[in-house]
Amino acid sequence: MSRETKTPVRVQWTRKDDVKHSFYHTISAQKIEVALDEAGKVTGWHHRAVQPSILSTFAPDEGNVLPLEQGMGLTDLPFDIPNIRAENGKALAHTRIGWFRAVSNLPHAWAIGSFVGELADELGKDQLTMWLELLGTPRKLDYAEAAFPENFWNYGESWDEFPIDTGRMADTLKLAADGIGYGKELPPGEGIGLAVHRSFVSYVACAVHLKIVDGTITIPEMHMAIDCGFAANPERIESQMQGAAVMGMTTALHSGITFEDGAVVQENFYDYDVVRADNFPRKVVTHIAKHPFSVPATGVGEPGLPPVPPAIANALFAATGERRRRLPLGLDA
């Protein structure tokens, strides 16, 4: 166009173009079942996850996710359960898929964290007790010698230097729970939810204080705890956790894309809502686990997001007694 008209030409997508023709985070369906012994202790964990792979965006695929997608919170479940089975079914993509913050950790953490909250209620335990019971005694998990090591991705790091440390994971959860005052009495219509997840070789926990105001979900306070090894720049870590809090609330309550007759329905911020200035986590407190320089620094940018939506779902259940298993989970969803 520029050559033919002999003048500069500016080509720019509108926001409507961008929303309707983007690369979307993959849709996902998760199913978890457990086996219990006579004492109510979990002895078996069966997690089925089905989602199209990002591979479909770049090349023809058979509908099976890549090993690294499985290794983001599915196959590397760190629970102290004698029988664990993780399955991934075939699912073909029907639109272009792009990476989203924390990638496949997001749906896996959502399913696992929400299920732990449900399990706690079913067994008459509080969330913190349930999480700590499932994590078990502190131990380090190294999957380098697993029967199928290719299914256990460790974010490009060696298992020898960066094993899964359930003790650090449990301590991170306790840090967030203590910060928000988990266990304190709250008025009707209010609740606290917890969740913790390991991704990008860091451990992040989220504790959410949720309150229903005039039928709307509000979050007056959220505590984010992170163990990322040596904290070289605490202020930047805090900024990342604050951003994850807002993005996590948006993911949990608003950001759904739907299709009709093969086309995206949403067009702009009037029908693709996000957390705005009138309803965002008013108080976000970041707790950073202290480590000396000898403990290698690990991921900070992406690990903050996965535990936020399940923590919100667990807080919503604590506040209302209503369990929502589908995102977004706003009261009008």
XYZ file of C-alpha atoms in Angstrom:
333
model
C 0.000 0.000 0.000
C 2.806 2.357 0.881
C 4.668 1.587 -2.324
C 1.620 2.122 -4.515
C 0.484 5.317 -2.813
C 3.973 6.751 -2.344
C 3.086 7.688 1.226
C 3.544 6.132 4.670
C 0.706 3.817 5.687
C -0.202 3.024 9.260
C -1.871 -0.350 9.876
C -3.218 -0.847 13.374
C -5.568 -3.360 14.979
C -8.347 -1.993 17.094
C -8.945 -3.454 20.542
C -11.967 -5.221 19.039
C -9.675 -6.862 16.463
C -7.297 -7.882 19.218
C -9.954 -9.405 21.484
C -11.748 -11.282 18.700
C -8.635 -12.604 16.916
C -6.152 -13.254 19.686
C -4.206 -16.300 20.881
C -6.195 -17.572 23.872
C -5.170 -19.575 26.904
C -6.259 -23.158 26.377
C -9.609 -24.365 27.649
C -9.293 -27.144 30.221
C -11.436 -29.736 31.986
C -10.181 -31.390 35.171
C -11.522 -34.285 37.218
C -10.074 -35.421 40.538
C -11.130 -38.401 42.627
C -9.613 -39.715 45.857
C -9.694 -42.925 47.857
C -9.978 -42.775 51.649
C -9.158 -45.347 54.300
C -11.348 -46.030 57.325
C -9.678 -43.201 59.248
C -10.457 -40.677 56.501
C -6.859 -40.442 55.290
C -6.294 -40.019 51.564
C -4.702 -43.171 50.156
C -5.319 -42.641 46.449
C -5.399 -39.609 44.127
C -6.622 -39.788 40.523
C -6.341 -36.615 38.434
C -7.548 -36.462 34.856
C -6.775 -33.342 32.829
C -7.931 -32.661 29.283
C -6.858 -29.613 27.327
C -5.640 -28.817 23.816
C -1.895 -28.303 23.501
C -0.129 -25.130 22.441
C 1.627 -27.357 19.904
C -1.514 -27.047 17.783
C -0.734 -23.378 17.169
C 2.575 -24.169 15.494
C 2.167 -27.584 13.877
C -0.370 -30.347 13.248
C -0.885 -32.377 16.401
C -2.808 -35.414 17.582
C -4.496 -33.678 20.498
C -2.060 -34.712 23.219
C -0.287 -32.132 25.351
C 3.487 -31.825 25.489
C 5.368 -33.407 28.416
C 6.299 -29.967 29.696
C 2.600 -29.053 29.846
C 1.963 -32.177 31.934
C 4.888 -31.282 34.172
C 3.322 -28.000 35.235
C 1.397 -29.119 38.293
C -0.100 -32.402 37.041
C 2.533 -35.137 37.094
C 4.674 -33.397 39.735
C 1.997 -33.371 42.454
C 3.998 -33.263 45.727
C 1.380 -34.848 47.999
C 2.334 -37.635 50.402
C -0.182 -40.159 49.052
C 0.810 -43.785 48.381
C -1.156 -44.083 45.130
C -1.166 -41.189 42.663
C -2.268 -41.448 39.046
C -2.236 -38.530 36.599
C -3.827 -38.847 33.170
C -4.073 -36.548 30.194
C -6.686 -37.199 27.528
C -6.813 -36.276 23.878
C -8.328 -32.902 22.981
C -8.060 -31.147 19.615
C -7.851 -27.368 19.510
C -10.538 -25.323 17.777
C -8.788 -21.958 18.033
C -5.267 -20.603 18.295
C -3.653 -21.100 21.679
C -1.118 -18.791 23.293
C 0.816 -18.842 26.541
C -0.830 -17.243 29.555
C 0.946 -16.233 32.749
C 2.062 -19.442 34.527
C 0.947 -21.484 31.500
C -0.477 -24.948 32.282
C 0.076 -24.446 36.005
C -3.033 -22.292 36.070
C -5.684 -24.953 35.304
C -3.870 -27.647 37.294
C -3.494 -25.442 40.373
C -7.105 -24.339 40.017
C -8.358 -27.914 40.067
C -6.050 -29.171 42.812
C -6.445 -26.153 45.076
C -10.222 -26.114 44.757
C -10.421 -29.854 45.353
C -8.333 -29.610 48.522
C -10.824 -27.036 49.794
C -13.714 -29.367 48.984
C -11.939 -32.301 50.573
C -11.337 -30.349 53.764
C -15.037 -29.580 54.047
C -16.015 -33.171 53.259
C -13.710 -34.510 55.986
C -14.552 -31.817 58.531
C -11.079 -30.301 58.555
C -9.917 -26.732 58.104
C -8.098 -25.894 54.874
C -4.664 -25.402 56.434
C -4.786 -28.766 58.200
C -5.888 -30.477 54.985
C -3.096 -28.923 52.917
C -0.415 -29.800 55.476
C -1.714 -33.354 55.821
C -1.544 -33.874 52.059
C 1.950 -32.374 51.801
C 3.092 -34.690 54.585
C 6.403 -34.660 56.386
C 9.098 -32.411 54.870
C 10.965 -34.246 52.140
C 12.640 -33.590 48.795
C 11.322 -35.135 45.590
C 13.670 -35.806 42.687
C 12.061 -37.164 39.507
C 15.260 -37.547 37.493
C 15.184 -41.303 38.081
C 11.425 -41.700 37.561
C 10.181 -44.449 35.252
C 9.203 -41.799 32.683
C 11.394 -38.761 33.500
C 10.264 -36.985 30.332
C 6.841 -36.482 31.965
C 8.373 -34.582 34.867
C 9.507 -31.186 33.607
C 11.480 -29.019 36.033
C 11.425 -25.719 34.151
C 14.808 -26.380 32.569
C 16.535 -26.826 35.932
C 18.239 -29.915 37.318
C 16.329 -32.013 39.845
C 19.534 -32.400 41.821
C 19.796 -28.649 42.476
C 16.083 -27.856 42.459
C 14.089 -30.787 43.893
C 10.530 -30.303 45.071
C 10.857 -29.417 48.755
C 7.546 -30.063 50.509
C 8.859 -28.455 53.688
C 9.437 -25.144 51.923
C 6.039 -25.452 50.269
C 4.295 -26.025 53.616
C 6.189 -23.161 55.255
C 5.139 -20.833 52.441
C 1.492 -21.746 53.005
C 1.841 -21.158 56.747
C 3.439 -17.785 56.055
C 0.394 -16.628 54.061
C -2.096 -18.163 56.511
C -0.425 -16.543 59.508
C -0.288 -13.208 57.709
C -4.034 -13.086 57.090
C -4.911 -14.510 60.496
C -6.373 -17.760 59.272
C -8.798 -19.232 61.791
C -10.127 -15.946 63.129
C -13.869 -15.421 63.501
C -15.528 -13.556 60.633
C -19.040 -12.117 60.189
C -21.568 -13.900 57.931
C -20.857 -13.378 54.243
C -17.093 -13.361 54.765
C -14.523 -16.116 54.444
C -10.840 -16.924 54.059
C -9.452 -19.219 51.372
C -6.003 -20.783 51.031
C -3.988 -22.336 48.216
C -0.328 -23.066 47.480
C 1.501 -24.141 44.338
C 5.021 -24.769 43.053
C 5.959 -23.496 39.623
C 9.138 -22.247 37.977
C 10.947 -23.848 40.949
C 9.396 -21.353 43.386
C 6.680 -21.833 46.009
C 3.807 -19.356 46.266
C 0.833 -19.379 48.608
C -2.223 -17.157 48.587
C -4.578 -16.347 51.454
C -7.738 -14.456 50.498
C -10.196 -12.621 52.727
C -13.401 -12.433 50.694
C -16.541 -10.477 51.487
C -19.919 -10.399 49.740
C -21.174 -6.810 49.440
C -24.587 -6.294 47.813
C -24.234 -9.574 45.939
C -20.763 -8.729 44.644
C -17.542 -10.530 45.451
C -15.048 -8.152 47.040
C -11.601 -8.907 48.387
C -10.565 -6.462 51.091
C -7.315 -8.299 51.844
C -4.984 -10.774 50.188
C -1.688 -12.152 51.474
C 0.855 -13.554 49.022
C 3.782 -15.579 50.349
C 6.704 -16.621 48.159
C 9.800 -18.723 48.626
C 12.022 -17.945 45.661
C 15.391 -18.610 47.239
C 17.637 -15.614 47.727
C 15.547 -12.454 47.210
C 17.842 -10.185 45.218
C 15.241 -7.444 44.714
C 12.426 -7.632 47.301
C 10.653 -4.566 45.915
C 10.383 -6.150 42.450
C 9.154 -9.403 44.008
C 6.451 -7.468 45.849
C 5.385 -5.785 42.599
C 5.082 -9.166 40.883
C 2.933 -10.548 43.717
C 0.690 -7.494 43.627
C 0.277 -7.889 39.885
C -0.512 -11.586 40.319
C -3.165 -10.702 42.900
C -4.983 -8.387 40.503
C -4.556 -10.664 37.478
C -5.619 -13.666 39.553
C -8.785 -11.918 40.691
C -9.551 -10.979 37.081
C -8.950 -14.569 35.971
C -11.149 -15.915 38.746
C -14.098 -13.573 38.327
C -14.210 -12.097 34.850
C -11.964 -13.084 31.964
C -13.918 -15.622 29.980
C -13.884 -15.921 26.179
C -16.883 -17.570 24.517
C -17.608 -18.552 20.920
C -20.807 -18.426 18.899
C -21.079 -19.724 15.328
C -17.317 -20.128 15.248
C -16.535 -16.528 16.233
C -15.478 -14.881 19.488
C -18.390 -13.106 21.166
C -16.444 -10.592 23.278
C -15.233 -7.375 21.680
C -14.009 -4.867 24.239
C -13.916 -4.059 27.931
C -17.683 -3.616 28.034
C -18.173 -7.370 27.539
C -14.686 -8.659 28.447
C -14.500 -7.362 31.987
C -11.425 -7.037 34.192
C -10.841 -6.065 37.804
C -11.151 -2.293 37.974
C -10.274 0.426 40.458
C -13.629 0.076 42.211
C -13.150 -3.647 42.943
C -9.632 -4.953 43.314
C -7.708 -6.425 46.264
C -7.532 -3.331 48.472
C -4.726 -4.641 50.645
C -2.123 -6.960 49.167
C 0.615 -7.995 51.593
C 3.665 -9.858 50.320
C 5.661 -12.177 52.574
C 9.064 -13.256 51.276
C 10.819 -16.275 52.774
C 14.266 -15.272 53.935
C 17.264 -17.147 52.519
C 20.994 -16.431 52.323
C 22.766 -15.854 49.034
C 23.771 -19.526 48.993
C 20.172 -20.547 48.207
C 19.723 -20.035 44.426
C 17.163 -17.445 43.336
C 14.208 -18.883 41.408
C 11.187 -17.687 39.417
C 9.141 -14.652 40.423
C 7.262 -13.377 37.365
C 4.858 -16.269 36.776
C 4.545 -18.319 40.008
C 2.288 -15.781 41.736
C -0.787 -16.435 39.611
C -1.697 -20.162 40.009
C -2.763 -20.171 43.701
C -4.923 -17.042 43.472
C -8.087 -18.381 41.715
C -8.392 -21.511 43.919
C -7.820 -19.430 47.056
C -10.640 -17.133 45.930
C -12.900 -20.138 45.232
C -12.161 -21.548 48.685
C -12.839 -18.170 50.282
C -16.131 -17.900 48.383
C -17.168 -21.296 49.723
C -16.186 -20.299 53.246
C -18.262 -17.114 52.921
C -21.360 -18.513 51.214
C -21.275 -22.323 51.381
C -21.463 -22.355 47.588
C -18.852 -24.295 45.661
C -18.161 -23.122 42.118
C -16.105 -25.421 39.907
C -15.920 -23.348 36.766
C -14.033 -20.200 35.833
C -14.966 -17.420 35.886
C -16.774 -17.914 39.190
C -18.398 -14.522 39.790
C -21.828 -14.642 41.394
C -23.352 -13.742 38.034
C -21.385 -16.437 36.172
